[in-house]
Coordinates of C-alpha atoms and ligand atoms in Angstrom, one line a residue:
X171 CA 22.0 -2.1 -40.7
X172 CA 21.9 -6.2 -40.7
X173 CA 22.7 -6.8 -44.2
X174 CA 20.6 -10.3 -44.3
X175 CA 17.2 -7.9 -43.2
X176 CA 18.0 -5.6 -45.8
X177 CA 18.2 -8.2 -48.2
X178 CA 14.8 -9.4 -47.2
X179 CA 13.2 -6.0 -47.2
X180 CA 14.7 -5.3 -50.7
X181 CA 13.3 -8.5 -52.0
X182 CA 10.0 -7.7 -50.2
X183 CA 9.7 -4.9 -52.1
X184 CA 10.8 -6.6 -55.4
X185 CA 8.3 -9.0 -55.4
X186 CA 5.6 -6.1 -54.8
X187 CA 4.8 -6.6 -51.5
X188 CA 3.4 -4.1 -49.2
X189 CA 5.2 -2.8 -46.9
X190 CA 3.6 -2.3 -43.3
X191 CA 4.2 0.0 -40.5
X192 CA 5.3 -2.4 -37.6
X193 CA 7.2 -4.1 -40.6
X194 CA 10.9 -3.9 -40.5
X195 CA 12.6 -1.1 -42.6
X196 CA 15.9 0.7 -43.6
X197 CA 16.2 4.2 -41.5
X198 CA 16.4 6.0 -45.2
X199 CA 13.2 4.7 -46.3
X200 CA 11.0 6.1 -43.3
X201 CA 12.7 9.2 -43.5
X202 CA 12.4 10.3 -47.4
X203 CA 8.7 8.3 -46.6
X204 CA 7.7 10.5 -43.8
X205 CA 9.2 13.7 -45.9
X206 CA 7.1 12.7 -48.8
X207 CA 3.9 11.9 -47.0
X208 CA 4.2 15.0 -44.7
X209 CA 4.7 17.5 -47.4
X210 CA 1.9 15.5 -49.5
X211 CA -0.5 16.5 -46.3
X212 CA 1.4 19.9 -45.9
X213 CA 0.4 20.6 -49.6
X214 CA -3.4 19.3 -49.0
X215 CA -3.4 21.9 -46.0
X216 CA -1.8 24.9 -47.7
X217 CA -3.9 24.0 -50.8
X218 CA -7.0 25.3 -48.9
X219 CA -6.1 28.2 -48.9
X220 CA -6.1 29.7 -52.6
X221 CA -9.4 28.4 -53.7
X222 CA -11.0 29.1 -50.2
X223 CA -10.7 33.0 -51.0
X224 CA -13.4 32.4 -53.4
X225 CA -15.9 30.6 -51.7
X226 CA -17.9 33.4 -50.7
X227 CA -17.5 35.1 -54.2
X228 CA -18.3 32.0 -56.7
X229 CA -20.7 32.9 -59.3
X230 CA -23.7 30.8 -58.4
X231 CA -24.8 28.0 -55.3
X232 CA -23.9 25.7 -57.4
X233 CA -20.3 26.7 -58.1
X234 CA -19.8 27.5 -54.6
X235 CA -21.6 24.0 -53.2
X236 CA -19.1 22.2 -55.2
X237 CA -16.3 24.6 -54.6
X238 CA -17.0 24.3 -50.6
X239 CA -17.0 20.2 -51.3
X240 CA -13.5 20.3 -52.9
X241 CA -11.8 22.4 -50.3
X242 CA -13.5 20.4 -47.8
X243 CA -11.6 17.6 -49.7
X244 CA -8.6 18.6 -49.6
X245 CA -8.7 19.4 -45.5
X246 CA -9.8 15.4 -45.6
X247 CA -6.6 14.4 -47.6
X248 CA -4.7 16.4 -45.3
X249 CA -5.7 14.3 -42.2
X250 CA -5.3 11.3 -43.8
X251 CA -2.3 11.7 -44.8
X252 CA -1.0 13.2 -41.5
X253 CA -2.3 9.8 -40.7
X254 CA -0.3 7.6 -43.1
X255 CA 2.9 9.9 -41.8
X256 CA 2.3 9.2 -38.2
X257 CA 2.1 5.4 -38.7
X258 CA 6.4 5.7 -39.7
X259 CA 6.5 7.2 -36.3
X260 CA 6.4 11.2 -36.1
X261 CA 3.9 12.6 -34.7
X262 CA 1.7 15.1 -36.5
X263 CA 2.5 17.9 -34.0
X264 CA 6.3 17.7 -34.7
X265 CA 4.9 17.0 -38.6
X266 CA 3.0 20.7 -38.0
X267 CA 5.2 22.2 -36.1
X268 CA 8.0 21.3 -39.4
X269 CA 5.5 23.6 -41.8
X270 CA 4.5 26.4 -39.2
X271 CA 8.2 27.2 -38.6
X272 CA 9.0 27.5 -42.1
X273 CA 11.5 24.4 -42.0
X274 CA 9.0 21.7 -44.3
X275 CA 8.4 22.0 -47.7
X276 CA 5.2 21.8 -49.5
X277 CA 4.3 22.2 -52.9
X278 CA 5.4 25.3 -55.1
X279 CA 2.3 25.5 -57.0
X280 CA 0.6 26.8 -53.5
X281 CA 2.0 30.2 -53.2
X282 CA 0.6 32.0 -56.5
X283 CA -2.2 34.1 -56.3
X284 CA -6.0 33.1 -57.4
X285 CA -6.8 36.6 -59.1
X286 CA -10.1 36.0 -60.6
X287 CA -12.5 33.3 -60.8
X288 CA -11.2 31.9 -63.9
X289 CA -8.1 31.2 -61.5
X290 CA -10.3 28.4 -59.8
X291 CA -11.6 26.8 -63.0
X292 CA -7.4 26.4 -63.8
X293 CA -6.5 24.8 -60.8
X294 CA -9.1 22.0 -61.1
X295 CA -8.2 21.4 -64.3
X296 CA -4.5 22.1 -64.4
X297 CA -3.9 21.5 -60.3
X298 CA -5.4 18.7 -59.7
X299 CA -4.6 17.3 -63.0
X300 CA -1.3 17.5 -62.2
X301 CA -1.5 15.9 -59.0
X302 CA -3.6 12.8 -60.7
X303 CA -0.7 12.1 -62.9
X304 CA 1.6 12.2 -59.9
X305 CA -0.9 10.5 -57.6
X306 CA -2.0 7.5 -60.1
X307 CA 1.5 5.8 -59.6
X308 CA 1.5 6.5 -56.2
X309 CA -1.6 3.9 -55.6
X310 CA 0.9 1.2 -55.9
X311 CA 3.7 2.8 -54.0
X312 CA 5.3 0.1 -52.0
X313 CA 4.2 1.5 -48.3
X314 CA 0.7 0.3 -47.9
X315 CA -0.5 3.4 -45.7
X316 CA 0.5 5.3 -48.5
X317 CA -1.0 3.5 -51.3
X318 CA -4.3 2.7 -49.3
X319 CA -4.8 6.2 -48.8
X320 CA -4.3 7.3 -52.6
X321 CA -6.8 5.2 -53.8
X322 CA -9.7 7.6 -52.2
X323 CA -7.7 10.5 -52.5
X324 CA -7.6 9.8 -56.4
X325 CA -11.2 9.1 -57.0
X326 CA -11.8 12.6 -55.4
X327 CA -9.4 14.5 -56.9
X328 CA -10.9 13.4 -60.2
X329 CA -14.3 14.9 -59.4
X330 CA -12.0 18.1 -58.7
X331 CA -10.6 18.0 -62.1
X332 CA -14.0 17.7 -63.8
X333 CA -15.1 21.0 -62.0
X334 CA -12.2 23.0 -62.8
X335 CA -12.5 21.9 -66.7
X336 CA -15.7 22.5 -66.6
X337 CA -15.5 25.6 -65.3
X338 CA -12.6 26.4 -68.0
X339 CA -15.6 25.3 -70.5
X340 CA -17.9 27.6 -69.3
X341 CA -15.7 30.8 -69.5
X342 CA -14.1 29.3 -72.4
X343 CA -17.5 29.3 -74.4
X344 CA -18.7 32.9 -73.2
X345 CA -18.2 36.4 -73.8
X346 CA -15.3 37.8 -75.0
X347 CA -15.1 39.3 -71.4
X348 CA -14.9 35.3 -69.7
X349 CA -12.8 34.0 -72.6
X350 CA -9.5 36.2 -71.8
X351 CA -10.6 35.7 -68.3
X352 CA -10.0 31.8 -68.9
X353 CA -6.8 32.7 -71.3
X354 CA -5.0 34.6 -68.8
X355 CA -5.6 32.3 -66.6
X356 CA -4.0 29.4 -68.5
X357 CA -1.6 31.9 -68.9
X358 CA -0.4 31.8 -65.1
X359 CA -1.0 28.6 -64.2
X360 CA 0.7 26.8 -67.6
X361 CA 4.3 26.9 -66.1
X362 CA 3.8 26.7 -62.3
X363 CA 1.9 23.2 -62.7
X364 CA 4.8 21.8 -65.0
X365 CA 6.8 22.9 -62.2
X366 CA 4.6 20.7 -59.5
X367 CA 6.1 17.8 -61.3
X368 CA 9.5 18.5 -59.3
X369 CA 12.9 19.6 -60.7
X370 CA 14.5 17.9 -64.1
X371 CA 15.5 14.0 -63.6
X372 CA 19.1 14.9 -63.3
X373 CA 19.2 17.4 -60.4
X374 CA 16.3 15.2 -58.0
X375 CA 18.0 14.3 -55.2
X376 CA 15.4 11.7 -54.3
X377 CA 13.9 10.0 -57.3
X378 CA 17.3 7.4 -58.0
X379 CA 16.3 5.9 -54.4
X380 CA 12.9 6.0 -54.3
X381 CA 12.5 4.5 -57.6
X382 CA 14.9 1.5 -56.6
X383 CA 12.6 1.5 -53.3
X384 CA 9.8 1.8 -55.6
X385 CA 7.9 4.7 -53.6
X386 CA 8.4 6.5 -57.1
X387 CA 6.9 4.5 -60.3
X388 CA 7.8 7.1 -62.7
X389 CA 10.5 9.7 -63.2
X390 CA 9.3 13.4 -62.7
X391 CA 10.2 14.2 -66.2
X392 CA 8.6 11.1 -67.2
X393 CA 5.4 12.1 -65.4
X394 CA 5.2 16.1 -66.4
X395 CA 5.8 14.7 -70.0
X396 CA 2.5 12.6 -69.3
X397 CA 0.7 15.4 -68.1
X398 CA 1.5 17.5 -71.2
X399 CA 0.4 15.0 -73.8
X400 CA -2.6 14.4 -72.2
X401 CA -3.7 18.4 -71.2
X402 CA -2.8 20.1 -74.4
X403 CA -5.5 18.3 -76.2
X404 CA -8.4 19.7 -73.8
X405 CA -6.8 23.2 -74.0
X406 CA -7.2 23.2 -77.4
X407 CA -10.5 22.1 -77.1
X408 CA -11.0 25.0 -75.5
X409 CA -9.9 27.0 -78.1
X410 CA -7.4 28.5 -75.7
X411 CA -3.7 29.1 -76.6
X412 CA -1.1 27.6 -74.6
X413 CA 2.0 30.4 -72.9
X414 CA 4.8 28.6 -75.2
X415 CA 5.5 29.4 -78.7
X416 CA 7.7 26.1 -78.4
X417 CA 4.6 23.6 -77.9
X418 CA 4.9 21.4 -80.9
X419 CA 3.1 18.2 -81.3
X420 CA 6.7 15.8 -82.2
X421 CA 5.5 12.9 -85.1
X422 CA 8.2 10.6 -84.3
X423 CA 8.1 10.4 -80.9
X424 CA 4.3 10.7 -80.7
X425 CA 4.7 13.4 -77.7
X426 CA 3.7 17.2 -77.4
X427 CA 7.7 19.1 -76.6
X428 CA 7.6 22.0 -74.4
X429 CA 10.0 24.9 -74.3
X430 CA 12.3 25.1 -70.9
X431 CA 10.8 25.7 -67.9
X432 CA 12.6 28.5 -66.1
X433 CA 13.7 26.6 -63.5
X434 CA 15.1 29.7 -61.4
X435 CA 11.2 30.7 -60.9
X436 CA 10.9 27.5 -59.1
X437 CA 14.0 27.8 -56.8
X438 CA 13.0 31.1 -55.7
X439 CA 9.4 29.6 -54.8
X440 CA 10.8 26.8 -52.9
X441 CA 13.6 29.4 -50.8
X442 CA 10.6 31.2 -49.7
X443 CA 9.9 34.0 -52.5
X444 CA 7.6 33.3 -54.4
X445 CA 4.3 35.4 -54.7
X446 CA 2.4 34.3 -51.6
X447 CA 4.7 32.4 -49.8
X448 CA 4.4 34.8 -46.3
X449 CA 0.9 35.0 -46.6
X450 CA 0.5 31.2 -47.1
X451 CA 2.1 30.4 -43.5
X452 CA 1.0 33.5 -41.9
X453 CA -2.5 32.3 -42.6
X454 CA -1.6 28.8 -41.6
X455 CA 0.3 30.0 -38.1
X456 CA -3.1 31.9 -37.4
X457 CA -5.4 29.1 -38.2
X458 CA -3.5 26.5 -36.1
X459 CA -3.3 29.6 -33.1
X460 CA -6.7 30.3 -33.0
X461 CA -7.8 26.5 -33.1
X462 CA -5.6 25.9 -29.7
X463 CA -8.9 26.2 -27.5
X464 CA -10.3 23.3 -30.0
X465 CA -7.0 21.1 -29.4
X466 CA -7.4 21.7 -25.4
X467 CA -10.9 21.4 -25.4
X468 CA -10.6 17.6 -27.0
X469 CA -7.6 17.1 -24.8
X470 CA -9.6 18.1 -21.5
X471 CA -12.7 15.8 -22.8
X472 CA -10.4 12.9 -23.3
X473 CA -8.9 13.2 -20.1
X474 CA -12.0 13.4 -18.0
X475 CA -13.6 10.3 -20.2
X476 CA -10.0 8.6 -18.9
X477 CA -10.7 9.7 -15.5
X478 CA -14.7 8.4 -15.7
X479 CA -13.7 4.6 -17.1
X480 CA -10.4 4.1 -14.7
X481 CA -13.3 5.3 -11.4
Ligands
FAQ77 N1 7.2 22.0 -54.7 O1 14.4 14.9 -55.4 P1 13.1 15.5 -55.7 C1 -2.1 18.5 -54.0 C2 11.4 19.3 -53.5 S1 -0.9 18.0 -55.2 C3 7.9 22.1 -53.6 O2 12.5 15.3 -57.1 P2 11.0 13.8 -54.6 C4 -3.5 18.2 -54.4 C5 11.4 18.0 -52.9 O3 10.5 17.8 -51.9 C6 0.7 18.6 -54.6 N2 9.0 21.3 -53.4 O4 12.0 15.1 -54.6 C7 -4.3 19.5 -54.4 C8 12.9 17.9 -52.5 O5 13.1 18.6 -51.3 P3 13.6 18.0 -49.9 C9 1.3 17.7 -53.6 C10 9.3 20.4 -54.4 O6 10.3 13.8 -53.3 C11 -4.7 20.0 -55.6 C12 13.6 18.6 -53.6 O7 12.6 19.5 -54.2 N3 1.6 16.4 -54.1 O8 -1.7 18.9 -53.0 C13 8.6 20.3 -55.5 O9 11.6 12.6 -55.1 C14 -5.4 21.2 -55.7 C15 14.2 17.7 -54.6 O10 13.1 17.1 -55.5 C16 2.6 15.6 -53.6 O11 3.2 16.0 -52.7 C17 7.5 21.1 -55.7 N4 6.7 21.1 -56.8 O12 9.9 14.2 -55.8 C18 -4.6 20.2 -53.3 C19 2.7 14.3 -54.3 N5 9.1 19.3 -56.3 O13 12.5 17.2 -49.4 C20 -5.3 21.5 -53.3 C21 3.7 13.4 -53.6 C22 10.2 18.9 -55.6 O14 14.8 17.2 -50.2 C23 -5.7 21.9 -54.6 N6 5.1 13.8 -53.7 N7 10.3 19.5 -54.5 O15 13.9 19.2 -49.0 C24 5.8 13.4 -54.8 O16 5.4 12.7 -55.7 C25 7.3 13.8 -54.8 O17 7.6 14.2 -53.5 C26 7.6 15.0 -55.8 C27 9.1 15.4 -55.6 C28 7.4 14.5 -57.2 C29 6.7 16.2 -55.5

């Protein structure tokens, strides 16, 4: 790679400027970009799929109106992001074809069961929580697609944290019955989400780079530590007990410490074992088969509109 470009692009991104897709750019940086932002959409996509086995069971027309809005969300995040990808260059069949064969990653959190309803009031608070602390940052990543495209994404999934607490608030302030419901689901959610936040500092491959490229503002570590000091004060609030008799609120350093996070879970999720992780893509390889018609249909359309205009 021409050094003197390099040098350009580096101090490009130094000085906080935005990089654009028919800018020049190093070979790594679309690639871990295009990785990132595909399993960022892959992870929208999958997403769907837990909290859209309770639509037709939510408690009221109100839960499930907003439920159905959030969902409908996330399939929006997933296209737009699908559309930052494409702008590096790859084209969101080969970006779909990457997940439906099994060879893309998305994120863990995504292949553990929603067991009860309580489940859905945890993933909007814990979740999508989560993915605000990660996605905050990201608003000033230095791709501009990228960054464009969190700003919405953020301001939604903030709504989607406010119905999951609330939710969490409900059970948490009911009978007996809805408060364990609400407990065990804190229970099962507690250590996946901390895992969203990626593996420990020292083994990511990725965040040395992308922190010098500044796609990354913040460490993992740096933002799951975040994300704990700011979400065990509302789960006290909710009188709920947290799954680790090691969560201590530390005086000098003014943070909450956690125990360890059994990182051996987490490998196992991302190898393809964890509790859903078949049924995830099995439902994903039947959506995209059974939406071919749509695909040709818009294909056909666009052809004969070609046809009409060039006549
Ligand atoms: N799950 O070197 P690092 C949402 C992989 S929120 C699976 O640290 P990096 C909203 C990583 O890809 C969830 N894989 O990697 C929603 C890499 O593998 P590779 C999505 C993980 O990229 C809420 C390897 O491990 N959010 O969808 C995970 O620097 C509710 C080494 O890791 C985003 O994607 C994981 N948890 O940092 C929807 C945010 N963690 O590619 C529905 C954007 C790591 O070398 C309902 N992404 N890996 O094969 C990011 O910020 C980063 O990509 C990290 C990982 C922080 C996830």
């Amino acid at each position: 790679e021409d050094p003197e470009r390099l040098a350009r692009f580096e101090a490009r991104v130094a000085a906080e400027d935005k990089i654009e897709p028919n800018d020049w750019m190093p070979e790594a940086y679309r690639r871990t970009l295009t990785r990132q932002i595909s399993q960022h959409a892959h992870s929208e996509i999958v997403g769907m799929l837990p909290e859209g086995n309770w639509i037709t069971r939510a408690p009221s027309l109100r839960r499930k109106a907003a439920l159905l809005a959030k969902v409908q969300d996330e399939g929006g995040h997933g296209l737009y992001l699908y559309a930052a990808a494409e702008t590096l260059g790859t084209s969101r069949e080969a970006l779909v074809e990457q997940l439906l064969s099994g060879r893309a990653k998305y994120s863990s959190i995504f292949n553990y069961p929603t067991l009860t309803w309580a489940d859905i009031g945890a993933i909007g608070w814990l979740v999508d929580g989560a993915a605000i602390m990660n996605q905050i940052p990201l608003c000033r990543t230095s791709y501009g697609p990228y960054a464009r495209a969190m700003v919405r994404v953020c301001k939604e999934e903030s709504f989607h944290q406010r119905q999951g607490y609330e939710i969490m608030l409900t059970l948490a302030r009911g009978t007996a019955e809805q408060k364990a419901m609400a407990q065990d689901a804190l229970d099962r959610w507690w250590w996946p989400a901390l895992m969203m936040f990626g593996p420990p500092d020292g083994e990511s491959a990725h965040t040395d780079q992308s922190m010098r490229w500044k796609i990354k503002r913040f460490t993992n570590d740096a933002l799951r530590q975040q994300f704990v000091d700011a979400t065990v004060p509302q789960g006290h609030f909710l009188q709920l007990t947290f799954p680790d008799p090691e969560l201590r609120f530390d005086e000098a350093s003014g943070h909450w410490q956690y125990g360890a996070i059994d990182w051996e879970e987490f490998r196992q999720v991302l190898a393809g074992n964890g509790p859903c992780n078949r049924e995830r893509l099995e439902a994903r390889r039947k959506a995209h088969a059974e939406g071919a018609w749509v695909r040709e249909a818009a294909l056909a359309h666009a052809a004969k509109r070609r046809a009409r205009r060039a006549a």
